[in-house]
PDB file of C-alpha atoms in Angstrom:
ATOM      1  CA  UNK A   1     -19.329  30.378 -58.141  1.00 64.00           C
ATOM      2  CA  UNK A   2     -19.578  31.159 -61.833  1.00 71.00           C
ATOM      3  CA  UNK A   3     -17.860  28.865 -63.839  1.00 72.00           C
ATOM      4  CA  UNK A   4     -15.902  31.984 -66.074  1.00 76.00           C
ATOM      5  CA  UNK A   5     -13.356  32.295 -62.671  1.00 72.00           C
ATOM      6  CA  UNK A   6     -12.376  29.082 -63.253  1.00 71.00           C
ATOM      7  CA  UNK A   7     -12.833  29.273 -67.632  1.00 74.00           C
ATOM      8  CA  UNK A   8     -10.150  33.373 -67.046  1.00 70.00           C
ATOM      9  CA  UNK A   9      -7.515  31.198 -64.538  1.00 65.00           C
ATOM     10  CA  UNK A  10      -6.801  28.526 -67.238  1.00 68.00           C
ATOM     11  CA  UNK A  11      -7.509  30.811 -70.601  1.00 68.00           C
ATOM     12  CA  UNK A  12     -10.360  29.449 -71.562  1.00 73.00           C
ATOM     13  CA  UNK A  13     -11.786  33.595 -72.248  1.00 73.00           C
ATOM     14  CA  UNK A  14     -11.540  35.328 -75.571  1.00 77.00           C
ATOM     15  CA  UNK A  15     -10.602  39.319 -75.134  1.00 71.00           C
ATOM     16  CA  UNK A  16     -13.871  40.323 -75.286  1.00 75.00           C
ATOM     17  CA  UNK A  17     -14.571  37.408 -73.336  1.00 78.00           C
ATOM     18  CA  UNK A  18     -13.053  38.452 -70.195  1.00 73.00           C
ATOM     19  CA  UNK A  19     -13.297  42.885 -71.054  1.00 72.00           C
ATOM     20  CA  UNK A  20     -16.952  41.834 -70.833  1.00 78.00           C
ATOM     21  CA  UNK A  21     -16.466  39.374 -67.440  1.00 73.00           C
ATOM     22  CA  UNK A  22     -13.652  42.264 -66.107  1.00 71.00           C
ATOM     23  CA  UNK A  23     -17.111  45.202 -66.253  1.00 70.00           C
ATOM     24  CA  UNK A  24     -18.874  42.601 -64.880  1.00 76.00           C
ATOM     25  CA  UNK A  25     -16.780  41.555 -62.019  1.00 69.00           C
ATOM     26  CA  UNK A  26     -16.472  45.469 -61.206  1.00 64.00           C
ATOM     27  CA  UNK A  27     -20.747  45.828 -60.969  1.00 70.00           C
ATOM     28  CA  UNK A  28     -20.880  42.715 -59.410  1.00 73.00           C
ATOM     29  CA  UNK A  29     -19.877  42.197 -55.056  1.00 65.00           C
ATOM     30  CA  UNK A  30     -20.739  38.532 -55.520  1.00 68.00           C
ATOM     31  CA  UNK A  31     -18.307  38.378 -57.991  1.00 68.00           C
ATOM     32  CA  UNK A  32     -15.585  40.551 -57.417  1.00 66.00           C
ATOM     33  CA  UNK A  33     -15.151  39.047 -53.683  1.00 63.00           C
ATOM     34  CA  UNK A  34     -14.898  35.813 -55.180  1.00 68.00           C
ATOM     35  CA  UNK A  35     -12.559  36.162 -58.510  1.00 64.00           C
ATOM     36  CA  UNK A  36     -10.318  38.584 -54.797  1.00 66.00           C
ATOM     37  CA  UNK A  37     -10.093  35.048 -53.487  1.00 63.00           C
ATOM     38  CA  UNK A  38      -9.276  33.324 -56.499  1.00 64.00           C
ATOM     39  CA  UNK A  39      -6.066  36.073 -57.385  1.00 62.00           C
ATOM     40  CA  UNK A  40      -4.793  36.342 -53.884  1.00 58.00           C
ATOM     41  CA  UNK A  41      -4.076  31.991 -53.314  1.00 57.00           C
ATOM     42  CA  UNK A  42      -3.137  32.435 -56.382  1.00 58.00           C
ATOM     43  CA  UNK A  43      -0.725  34.769 -55.334  1.00 56.00           C
ATOM     44  CA  UNK A  44       0.231  32.716 -53.308  1.00 53.00           C
ATOM     45  CA  UNK A  45       0.543  29.482 -54.760  1.00 56.00           C
ATOM     46  CA  UNK A  46       2.881  32.145 -56.919  1.00 54.00           C
ATOM     47  CA  UNK A  47       4.889  32.655 -53.506  1.00 53.00           C
ATOM     48  CA  UNK A  48       7.962  30.082 -54.509  1.00 47.00           C
ATOM     49  CA  UNK A  49      11.447  29.667 -52.634  1.00 46.00           C
ATOM     50  CA  UNK A  50      14.301  30.417 -55.321  1.00 41.00           C
ATOM     51  CA  UNK A  51      13.952  28.328 -58.239  1.00 42.00           C
ATOM     52  CA  UNK A  52      12.140  25.747 -56.418  1.00 45.00           C
ATOM     53  CA  UNK A  53      10.952  22.599 -59.424  1.00 44.00           C
ATOM     54  CA  UNK A  54       7.701  24.778 -61.277  1.00 47.00           C
ATOM     55  CA  UNK A  55       6.539  21.883 -62.103  1.00 51.00           C
ATOM     56  CA  UNK A  56       5.715  21.046 -58.442  1.00 49.00           C
ATOM     57  CA  UNK A  57       3.801  24.611 -58.544  1.00 48.00           C
ATOM     58  CA  UNK A  58       2.480  24.003 -61.613  1.00 52.00           C
ATOM     59  CA  UNK A  59       0.715  20.948 -59.923  1.00 55.00           C
ATOM     60  CA  UNK A  60      -0.110  22.193 -56.897  1.00 50.00           C
ATOM     61  CA  UNK A  61      -2.532  25.313 -58.609  1.00 51.00           C
ATOM     62  CA  UNK A  62      -3.661  22.309 -61.212  1.00 56.00           C
ATOM     63  CA  UNK A  63      -4.611  20.493 -58.156  1.00 56.00           C
ATOM     64  CA  UNK A  64      -6.385  23.950 -56.784  1.00 49.00           C
ATOM     65  CA  UNK A  65      -8.070  24.552 -60.107  1.00 54.00           C
ATOM     66  CA  UNK A  66      -9.931  20.754 -59.180  1.00 58.00           C
ATOM     67  CA  UNK A  67      -9.983  21.431 -56.128  1.00 56.00           C
ATOM     68  CA  UNK A  68     -12.146  24.657 -56.756  1.00 51.00           C
ATOM     69  CA  UNK A  69     -14.469  22.538 -59.475  1.00 52.00           C
ATOM     70  CA  UNK A  70     -15.735  20.462 -56.994  1.00 57.00           C
ATOM     71  CA  UNK A  71     -16.472  23.327 -55.266  1.00 54.00           C
ATOM     72  CA  UNK A  72     -18.690  24.857 -57.616  1.00 55.00           C
ATOM     73  CA  UNK A  73     -20.577  21.242 -57.991  1.00 51.00           C
ATOM     74  CA  UNK A  74     -21.108  21.412 -53.871  1.00 49.00           C
ATOM     75  CA  UNK A  75     -22.418  24.869 -54.810  1.00 53.00           C
ATOM     76  CA  UNK A  76     -24.366  24.193 -56.825  1.00 50.00           C
ATOM     77  CA  UNK A  77     -26.008  21.389 -54.738  1.00 49.00           C
ATOM     78  CA  UNK A  78     -26.780  23.920 -52.265  1.00 48.00           C
ATOM     79  CA  UNK A  79     -28.457  26.218 -54.480  1.00 54.00           C
ATOM     80  CA  UNK A  80     -31.278  24.016 -55.067  1.00 48.00           C
ATOM     81  CA  UNK A  81     -31.832  23.516 -51.451  1.00 49.00           C
ATOM     82  CA  UNK A  82     -32.519  26.636 -50.886  1.00 53.00           C
ATOM     83  CA  UNK A  83     -34.771  27.362 -53.130  1.00 50.00           C
ATOM     84  CA  UNK A  84     -36.868  24.682 -51.453  1.00 47.00           C
ATOM     85  CA  UNK A  85     -36.618  27.475 -48.584  1.00 47.00           C
ATOM     86  CA  UNK A  86     -39.451  28.889 -46.945  1.00 43.00           C
ATOM     87  CA  UNK A  87     -40.609  32.316 -48.806  1.00 41.00           C
ATOM     88  CA  UNK A  88     -39.809  34.678 -45.864  1.00 45.00           C
ATOM     89  CA  UNK A  89     -35.909  32.689 -45.138  1.00 44.00           C
ATOM     90  CA  UNK A  90     -35.382  33.842 -49.145  1.00 45.00           C
ATOM     91  CA  UNK A  91     -36.380  37.753 -48.514  1.00 42.00           C
ATOM     92  CA  UNK A  92     -34.802  37.961 -45.821  1.00 45.00           C
ATOM     93  CA  UNK A  93     -31.753  36.732 -47.318  1.00 43.00           C
ATOM     94  CA  UNK A  94     -32.672  39.379 -50.411  1.00 44.00           C
ATOM     95  CA  UNK A  95     -32.479  41.749 -48.018  1.00 43.00           C
ATOM     96  CA  UNK A  96     -29.358  40.940 -45.909  1.00 49.00           C
ATOM     97  CA  UNK A  97     -27.374  40.852 -49.591  1.00 45.00           C
ATOM     98  CA  UNK A  98     -29.137  44.007 -50.634  1.00 47.00           C
ATOM     99  CA  UNK A  99     -27.309  45.751 -47.493  1.00 47.00           C
ATOM    100  CA  UNK A 100     -24.303  44.271 -48.228  1.00 50.00           C
ATOM    101  CA  UNK A 101     -23.674  45.068 -52.036  1.00 45.00           C
ATOM    102  CA  UNK A 102     -23.578  48.066 -51.481  1.00 46.00           C
ATOM    103  CA  UNK A 103     -21.870  48.026 -48.924  1.00 45.00           C
ATOM    104  CA  UNK A 104     -19.224  46.756 -51.416  1.00 46.00           C
ATOM    105  CA  UNK A 105     -19.510  49.005 -53.392  1.00 49.00           C
ATOM    106  CA  UNK A 106     -19.036  51.671 -50.992  1.00 49.00           C
ATOM    107  CA  UNK A 107     -15.653  50.850 -49.240  1.00 58.00           C
ATOM    108  CA  UNK A 108     -12.310  50.321 -51.082  1.00 68.00           C
ATOM    109  CA  UNK A 109      -9.702  48.207 -48.992  1.00 86.00           C
ATOM    110  CA  UNK A 110      -6.146  48.653 -49.486  1.00 89.00           C
ATOM    111  CA  UNK A 111      -4.554  44.645 -50.132  1.00 91.00           C
ATOM    112  CA  UNK A 112      -0.997  44.339 -50.096  1.00 93.00           C
ATOM    113  CA  UNK A 113       1.610  41.717 -51.548  1.00 93.00           C
ATOM    114  CA  UNK A 114       5.383  41.144 -49.631  1.00 92.00           C
ATOM    115  CA  UNK A 115       6.881  38.651 -51.438  1.00 91.00           C
ATOM    116  CA  UNK A 116      10.266  37.659 -48.963  1.00 86.00           C
ATOM    117  CA  UNK A 117      13.236  37.222 -49.940  1.00 80.00           C
ATOM    118  CA  UNK A 118      14.896  34.817 -51.753  1.00 78.00           C
ATOM    119  CA  UNK A 119      10.806  34.714 -53.341  1.00 84.00           C
ATOM    120  CA  UNK A 120       8.703  36.149 -56.417  1.00 88.00           C
ATOM    121  CA  UNK A 121       4.757  36.298 -57.421  1.00 92.00           C
ATOM    122  CA  UNK A 122       2.105  36.970 -59.750  1.00 92.00           C
ATOM    123  CA  UNK A 123      -0.634  38.176 -59.469  1.00 93.00           C
ATOM    124  CA  UNK A 124      -3.756  39.636 -60.879  1.00 94.00           C
ATOM    125  CA  UNK A 125      -4.723  43.729 -59.941  1.00 94.00           C
ATOM    126  CA  UNK A 126      -8.149  44.189 -60.318  1.00 92.00           C
ATOM    127  CA  UNK A 127      -7.843  45.399 -63.810  1.00 92.00           C
ATOM    128  CA  UNK A 128      -7.485  41.817 -65.149  1.00 92.00           C
ATOM    129  CA  UNK A 129      -2.440  43.788 -65.048  1.00 94.00           C
ATOM    130  CA  UNK A 130      -0.680  40.967 -64.150  1.00 94.00           C
ATOM    131  CA  UNK A 131       2.514  42.074 -61.985  1.00 95.00           C
ATOM    132  CA  UNK A 132       5.211  39.809 -61.105  1.00 95.00           C
ATOM    133  CA  UNK A 133       6.700  41.068 -57.607  1.00 95.00           C
ATOM    134  CA  UNK A 134      10.625  40.363 -56.927  1.00 92.00           C
ATOM    135  CA  UNK A 135      11.896  39.266 -53.387  1.00 87.00           C
ATOM    136  CA  UNK A 136      11.699  41.208 -50.815  1.00 87.00           C
ATOM    137  CA  UNK A 137       9.196  43.871 -52.342  1.00 92.00           C
ATOM    138  CA  UNK A 138       6.617  45.222 -51.660  1.00 95.00           C
ATOM    139  CA  UNK A 139       3.087  46.071 -53.552  1.00 96.00           C
ATOM    140  CA  UNK A 140      -0.331  48.083 -52.151  1.00 95.00           C
ATOM    141  CA  UNK A 141      -2.972  48.264 -54.485  1.00 95.00           C
ATOM    142  CA  UNK A 142      -6.905  48.907 -53.629  1.00 92.00           C
ATOM    143  CA  UNK A 143      -9.176  46.213 -54.460  1.00 89.00           C
ATOM    144  CA  UNK A 144     -11.422  47.960 -57.125  1.00 89.00           C
ATOM    145  CA  UNK A 145      -9.216  50.749 -58.467  1.00 90.00           C
ATOM    146  CA  UNK A 146     -12.070  53.667 -58.846  1.00 84.00           C
ATOM    147  CA  UNK A 147     -11.051  56.717 -60.611  1.00 79.00           C
ATOM    148  CA  UNK A 148      -7.141  56.626 -62.075  1.00 85.00           C
ATOM    149  CA  UNK A 149      -5.542  53.499 -61.746  1.00 93.00           C
ATOM    150  CA  UNK A 150      -2.489  53.576 -59.321  1.00 95.00           C
ATOM    151  CA  UNK A 151      -0.354  51.232 -56.865  1.00 96.00           C
ATOM    152  CA  UNK A 152       2.691  51.776 -54.574  1.00 96.00           C
ATOM    153  CA  UNK A 153       5.993  50.107 -54.723  1.00 96.00           C
ATOM    154  CA  UNK A 154       8.662  49.723 -53.226  1.00 95.00           C
ATOM    155  CA  UNK A 155      11.227  47.487 -54.338  1.00 93.00           C
ATOM    156  CA  UNK A 156      11.167  45.266 -57.735  1.00 94.00           C
ATOM    157  CA  UNK A 157       7.956  44.987 -60.063  1.00 96.00           C
ATOM    158  CA  UNK A 158       7.211  44.192 -63.821  1.00 95.00           C
ATOM    159  CA  UNK A 159       4.153  45.359 -64.946  1.00 96.00           C
ATOM    160  CA  UNK A 160       1.794  43.922 -68.468  1.00 94.00           C
ATOM    161  CA  UNK A 161      -0.963  46.843 -68.018  1.00 94.00           C
ATOM    162  CA  UNK A 162      -4.869  46.614 -69.571  1.00 92.00           C
ATOM    163  CA  UNK A 163      -5.018  49.266 -71.972  1.00 90.00           C
ATOM    164  CA  UNK A 164      -7.586  52.011 -71.057  1.00 89.00           C
ATOM    165  CA  UNK A 165      -7.160  55.415 -72.670  1.00 86.00           C
ATOM    166  CA  UNK A 166      -9.567  57.088 -70.418  1.00 87.00           C
ATOM    167  CA  UNK A 167      -7.816  55.771 -66.635  1.00 90.00           C
ATOM    168  CA  UNK A 168      -4.078  56.335 -66.892  1.00 92.00           C
ATOM    169  CA  UNK A 169      -2.047  53.595 -64.574  1.00 95.00           C
ATOM    170  CA  UNK A 170       0.240  55.025 -62.255  1.00 96.00           C
ATOM    171  CA  UNK A 171       3.175  52.979 -60.190  1.00 97.00           C
ATOM    172  CA  UNK A 172       4.531  55.083 -57.500  1.00 96.00           C
ATOM    173  CA  UNK A 173       7.823  54.572 -56.085  1.00 95.00           C
ATOM    174  CA  UNK A 174      10.726  56.445 -54.358  1.00 93.00           C
ATOM    175  CA  UNK A 175       9.104  59.422 -55.073  1.00 93.00           C
ATOM    176  CA  UNK A 176       8.497  59.392 -58.369  1.00 95.00           C
ATOM    177  CA  UNK A 177       5.602  58.348 -60.744  1.00 96.00           C
ATOM    178  CA  UNK A 178       6.074  55.852 -63.541  1.00 96.00           C
ATOM    179  CA  UNK A 179       2.313  57.311 -65.497  1.00 94.00           C
ATOM    180  CA  UNK A 180       1.054  54.807 -68.167  1.00 92.00           C
ATOM    181  CA  UNK A 181      -1.979  53.850 -70.606  1.00 79.00           C
ATOM    182  CA  UNK A 182      -0.757  49.691 -71.740  1.00 81.00           C
ATOM    183  CA  UNK A 183       2.211  48.599 -71.888  1.00 91.00           C
ATOM    184  CA  UNK A 184       5.310  46.267 -70.279  1.00 93.00           C
ATOM    185  CA  UNK A 185       7.801  47.198 -68.057  1.00 95.00           C
ATOM    186  CA  UNK A 186      10.359  46.628 -64.566  1.00 96.00           C
ATOM    187  CA  UNK A 187      10.774  49.449 -61.931  1.00 95.00           C
ATOM    188  CA  UNK A 188      13.377  48.373 -59.773  1.00 92.00           C
ATOM    189  CA  UNK A 189      12.901  50.258 -56.831  1.00 90.00           C
ATOM    190  CA  UNK A 190      14.510  49.012 -53.868  1.00 85.00           C
ATOM    191  CA  UNK A 191      15.573  51.417 -50.874  1.00 80.00           C
ATOM    192  CA  UNK A 192      18.574  52.907 -50.244  1.00 76.00           C
ATOM    193  CA  UNK A 193      19.339  52.418 -54.809  1.00 82.00           C
ATOM    194  CA  UNK A 194      18.192  54.855 -57.487  1.00 88.00           C
ATOM    195  CA  UNK A 195      15.328  54.694 -59.019  1.00 93.00           C
ATOM    196  CA  UNK A 196      15.675  52.425 -62.364  1.00 93.00           C
ATOM    197  CA  UNK A 197      12.875  52.160 -64.693  1.00 96.00           C
ATOM    198  CA  UNK A 198      12.718  49.986 -68.414  1.00 95.00           C
ATOM    199  CA  UNK A 199      10.199  50.184 -70.586  1.00 95.00           C
ATOM    200  CA  UNK A 200       8.736  46.434 -72.828  1.00 94.00           C
ATOM    201  CA  UNK A 201       6.685  48.575 -74.533  1.00 93.00           C
ATOM    202  CA  UNK A 202       4.853  50.802 -76.118  1.00 93.00           C
ATOM    203  CA  UNK A 203       5.174  53.967 -73.870  1.00 91.00           C
ATOM    204  CA  UNK A 204       5.749  55.361 -69.641  1.00 94.00           C
ATOM    205  CA  UNK A 205       6.270  58.983 -68.400  1.00 95.00           C
ATOM    206  CA  UNK A 206       8.426  59.086 -65.248  1.00 96.00           C
ATOM    207  CA  UNK A 207       8.610  61.964 -62.996  1.00 95.00           C
ATOM    208  CA  UNK A 208       8.285  63.462 -60.031  1.00 94.00           C
ATOM    209  CA  UNK A 209       5.752  62.980 -57.247  1.00 92.00           C
ATOM    210  CA  UNK A 210       6.181  67.467 -55.667  1.00 92.00           C
ATOM    211  CA  UNK A 211       7.535  68.436 -59.509  1.00 90.00           C
ATOM    212  CA  UNK A 212       5.195  66.753 -62.054  1.00 90.00           C
ATOM    213  CA  UNK A 213       6.789  68.803 -65.025  1.00 88.00           C
ATOM    214  CA  UNK A 214      10.288  67.268 -64.269  1.00 89.00           C
ATOM    215  CA  UNK A 215      10.168  63.488 -65.704  1.00 91.00           C
ATOM    216  CA  UNK A 216      10.926  62.111 -68.919  1.00 95.00           C
ATOM    217  CA  UNK A 217       9.308  59.843 -71.760  1.00 94.00           C
ATOM    218  CA  UNK A 218      10.935  56.649 -72.660  1.00 94.00           C
ATOM    219  CA  UNK A 219      10.392  54.833 -75.840  1.00 93.00           C
ATOM    220  CA  UNK A 220      10.614  50.725 -76.261  1.00 93.00           C
ATOM    221  CA  UNK A 221      13.420  49.596 -74.688  1.00 94.00           C
ATOM    222  CA  UNK A 222      14.398  52.027 -72.864  1.00 95.00           C
ATOM    223  CA  UNK A 223      15.504  52.772 -69.729  1.00 95.00           C
ATOM    224  CA  UNK A 224      15.701  56.126 -66.890  1.00 95.00           C
ATOM    225  CA  UNK A 225      17.188  55.426 -64.279  1.00 94.00           C
ATOM    226  CA  UNK A 226      16.961  58.420 -61.217  1.00 94.00           C
ATOM    227  CA  UNK A 227      19.516  60.079 -59.023  1.00 88.00           C
ATOM    228  CA  UNK A 228      19.637  63.135 -57.273  1.00 86.00           C
ATOM    229  CA  UNK A 229      16.435  64.677 -59.213  1.00 87.00           C
ATOM    230  CA  UNK A 230      18.139  63.549 -62.495  1.00 92.00           C
ATOM    231  CA  UNK A 231      17.043  61.296 -65.545  1.00 95.00           C
ATOM    232  CA  UNK A 232      19.645  59.072 -67.430  1.00 95.00           C
ATOM    233  CA  UNK A 233      18.252  58.090 -69.883  1.00 96.00           C
ATOM    234  CA  UNK A 234      20.199  54.980 -71.871  1.00 94.00           C
ATOM    235  CA  UNK A 235      18.922  51.938 -74.619  1.00 94.00           C
ATOM    236  CA  UNK A 236      18.327  48.445 -73.026  1.00 91.00           C
ATOM    237  CA  UNK A 237      21.288  45.719 -73.360  1.00 83.00           C
ATOM    238  CA  UNK A 238      19.596  43.092 -71.503  1.00 84.00           C
ATOM    239  CA  UNK A 239      15.756  42.269 -70.944  1.00 88.00           C
ATOM    240  CA  UNK A 240      14.913  43.409 -67.476  1.00 89.00           C
ATOM    241  CA  UNK A 241      12.998  41.151 -66.709  1.00 90.00           C
ATOM    242  CA  UNK A 242      14.333  37.994 -66.418  1.00 89.00           C
ATOM    243  CA  UNK A 243      14.638  37.858 -63.036  1.00 88.00           C
ATOM    244  CA  UNK A 244      10.554  36.509 -63.875  1.00 85.00           C
ATOM    245  CA  UNK A 245      12.795  32.612 -64.895  1.00 84.00           C
ATOM    246  CA  UNK A 246      15.056  33.026 -61.994  1.00 82.00           C
ATOM    247  CA  UNK A 247      18.077  33.908 -63.624  1.00 86.00           C
ATOM    248  CA  UNK A 248      19.999  36.991 -61.989  1.00 83.00           C
ATOM    249  CA  UNK A 249      21.755  39.017 -65.357  1.00 84.00           C
ATOM    250  CA  UNK A 250      24.632  41.621 -64.250  1.00 84.00           C
ATOM    251  CA  UNK A 251      26.759  43.621 -67.049  1.00 83.00           C
ATOM    252  CA  UNK A 252      29.925  45.062 -65.712  1.00 86.00           C
ATOM    253  CA  UNK A 253      28.427  45.194 -61.724  1.00 87.00           C
ATOM    254  CA  UNK A 254      30.844  45.761 -59.057  1.00 90.00           C
ATOM    255  CA  UNK A 255      31.721  42.814 -56.480  1.00 91.00           C
ATOM    256  CA  UNK A 256      29.647  45.488 -54.221  1.00 89.00           C
ATOM    257  CA  UNK A 257      26.321  45.252 -56.443  1.00 86.00           C
ATOM    258  CA  UNK A 258      26.375  41.964 -56.664  1.00 89.00           C
ATOM    259  CA  UNK A 259      26.679  40.487 -52.974  1.00 89.00           C
ATOM    260  CA  UNK A 260      23.508  43.233 -52.419  1.00 85.00           C
ATOM    261  CA  UNK A 261      21.536  41.298 -55.188  1.00 83.00           C
ATOM    262  CA  UNK A 262      22.581  37.753 -53.868  1.00 86.00           C
ATOM    263  CA  UNK A 263      21.096  38.811 -50.338  1.00 84.00           C
ATOM    264  CA  UNK A 264      18.296  39.685 -51.898  1.00 77.00           C
ATOM    265  CA  UNK A 265      17.328  36.410 -54.056  1.00 79.00           C
ATOM    266  CA  UNK A 266      19.441  33.950 -50.920  1.00 81.00           C
ATOM    267  CA  UNK A 267      18.418  35.921 -48.149  1.00 80.00           C
ATOM    268  CA  UNK A 268      21.950  35.537 -46.560  1.00 87.00           C
ATOM    269  CA  UNK A 269      23.925  38.370 -45.440  1.00 90.00           C
ATOM    270  CA  UNK A 270      27.314  39.178 -47.236  1.00 92.00           C
ATOM    271  CA  UNK A 271      30.497  41.741 -45.763  1.00 92.00           C
ATOM    272  CA  UNK A 272      33.168  42.534 -47.690  1.00 93.00           C
ATOM    273  CA  UNK A 273      36.249  43.063 -45.818  1.00 91.00           C
ATOM    274  CA  UNK A 274      38.639  43.863 -48.864  1.00 90.00           C
ATOM    275  CA  UNK A 275      37.920  47.069 -50.319  1.00 88.00           C
ATOM    276  CA  UNK A 276      40.378  45.954 -53.394  1.00 90.00           C
ATOM    277  CA  UNK A 277      37.948  42.487 -53.694  1.00 91.00           C
ATOM    278  CA  UNK A 278      34.551  45.677 -53.932  1.00 88.00           C
ATOM    279  CA  UNK A 279      36.251  46.990 -56.677  1.00 87.00           C
ATOM    280  CA  UNK A 280      35.945  43.168 -58.789  1.00 92.00           C
ATOM    281  CA  UNK A 281      33.941  44.041 -61.178  1.00 91.00           C
ATOM    282  CA  UNK A 282      31.541  40.792 -63.088  1.00 90.00           C
ATOM    283  CA  UNK A 283      29.689  40.351 -66.376  1.00 88.00           C
ATOM    284  CA  UNK A 284      27.643  37.182 -66.936  1.00 86.00           C
ATOM    285  CA  UNK A 285      24.007  34.697 -66.310  1.00 86.00           C
ATOM    286  CA  UNK A 286      23.704  32.658 -63.008  1.00 83.00           C
ATOM    287  CA  UNK A 287      20.014  30.795 -62.248  1.00 81.00           C
ATOM    288  CA  UNK A 288      18.892  30.771 -58.767  1.00 75.00           C
ATOM    289  CA  UNK A 289      18.738  27.184 -58.710  1.00 73.00           C
ATOM    290  CA  UNK A 290      22.121  27.593 -57.843  1.00 77.00           C
ATOM    291  CA  UNK A 291      22.879  27.683 -53.995  1.00 83.00           C
ATOM    292  CA  UNK A 292      24.931  30.693 -52.967  1.00 87.00           C
ATOM    293  CA  UNK A 293      28.059  28.525 -51.860  1.00 89.00           C
ATOM    294  CA  UNK A 294      28.269  27.705 -55.831  1.00 88.00           C
ATOM    295  CA  UNK A 295      27.644  30.997 -56.854  1.00 89.00           C
ATOM    296  CA  UNK A 296      30.573  32.729 -55.363  1.00 91.00           C
ATOM    297  CA  UNK A 297      32.845  29.882 -56.426  1.00 90.00           C
ATOM    298  CA  UNK A 298      31.629  30.495 -59.758  1.00 88.00           C
ATOM    299  CA  UNK A 299      32.949  34.102 -59.427  1.00 91.00           C
ATOM    300  CA  UNK A 300      35.905  33.244 -57.936  1.00 91.00           C
ATOM    301  CA  UNK A 301      37.137  31.696 -61.265  1.00 89.00           C
ATOM    302  CA  UNK A 302      36.536  34.840 -62.815  1.00 89.00           C
ATOM    303  CA  UNK A 303      38.454  37.097 -59.769  1.00 90.00           C
ATOM    304  CA  UNK A 304      39.998  36.052 -56.494  1.00 89.00           C
ATOM    305  CA  UNK A 305      38.703  35.976 -53.277  1.00 93.00           C
ATOM    306  CA  UNK A 306      38.658  34.170 -50.433  1.00 92.00           C
ATOM    307  CA  UNK A 307      34.991  33.486 -48.905  1.00 93.00           C
ATOM    308  CA  UNK A 308      34.197  32.157 -45.157  1.00 93.00           C
ATOM    309  CA  UNK A 309      30.190  31.155 -44.388  1.00 91.00           C
ATOM    310  CA  UNK A 310      29.200  31.034 -40.993  1.00 89.00           C
ATOM    311  CA  UNK A 311      27.293  27.228 -39.691  1.00 83.00           C
ATOM    312  CA  UNK A 312      23.918  28.249 -40.580  1.00 82.00           C
ATOM    313  CA  UNK A 313      25.548  29.778 -44.131  1.00 81.00           C
ATOM    314  CA  UNK A 314      23.462  32.949 -43.675  1.00 85.00           C
ATOM    315  CA  UNK A 315      26.285  35.300 -42.850  1.00 91.00           C
ATOM    316  CA  UNK A 316      29.153  35.831 -45.203  1.00 93.00           C
ATOM    317  CA  UNK A 317      32.631  37.365 -45.468  1.00 93.00           C
ATOM    318  CA  UNK A 318      33.914  37.823 -48.288  1.00 93.00           C
ATOM    319  CA  UNK A 319      38.407  39.212 -48.196  1.00 90.00           C
TER     320      UNK A 319
END
């Protein structure tokens, strides 16, 4: 395994070395497979329960990297043994690898990352762009970008996109396309909720997949809400990516809206039996590390309401 993979994930490559490494990975099927394998393991390592001890996750990943180094040393030893093999075996292996290389160059598979409720994950896409995928969301992307860079999102994710003026980066979500060159933005497109795109850096266009001429262009610190074919742009009031840190942020959110977020973050089912409670509004920030019972107790200090839990505390009734 190429030692640059380890250096890449330890952030030891300078920008030029990183660019050359990624370009070579796209051309070399063996290097590409090794890189994607490590990326997928990294994504699984980043799947963690709500606000689990982050240091524990870092320690686990550090152990994984250590094992990767030991594996590299072992691989070098195997290579030395291969050099001592008889000639016709080497010719046969080279012929088989050549066939595999040609096959890998012509086949692009679709990868899918589904994040369970109450968890979140970080993944590096084939072009080096970074995606954070939120609770209850699914990201589909090709193993290699051929032509345009396009992925599909169901739910919420934020992206830090590697700039490439010749190949725009596109996110297909909720019947719309978010198109960028290189930027940092957040997309929230859960089912049965209006699509929201918030831009932190760069510039993006958001338009209907069915009607490309219909849409808007965002500047930094703007967000657009798409509902019933209407695009409403407004200034950002807060950082839309606080969920990376396990922080649930809300501003003038109704109890109904807040209950939907709590259901996604804590993997529970909340039923609001009192219509007047449903209209209560809240503004604030909560840490996902606090359990749902503690969160509801804090909300009860702002507005009075009663809560009932079943034995498993997975089904909650508010009235």
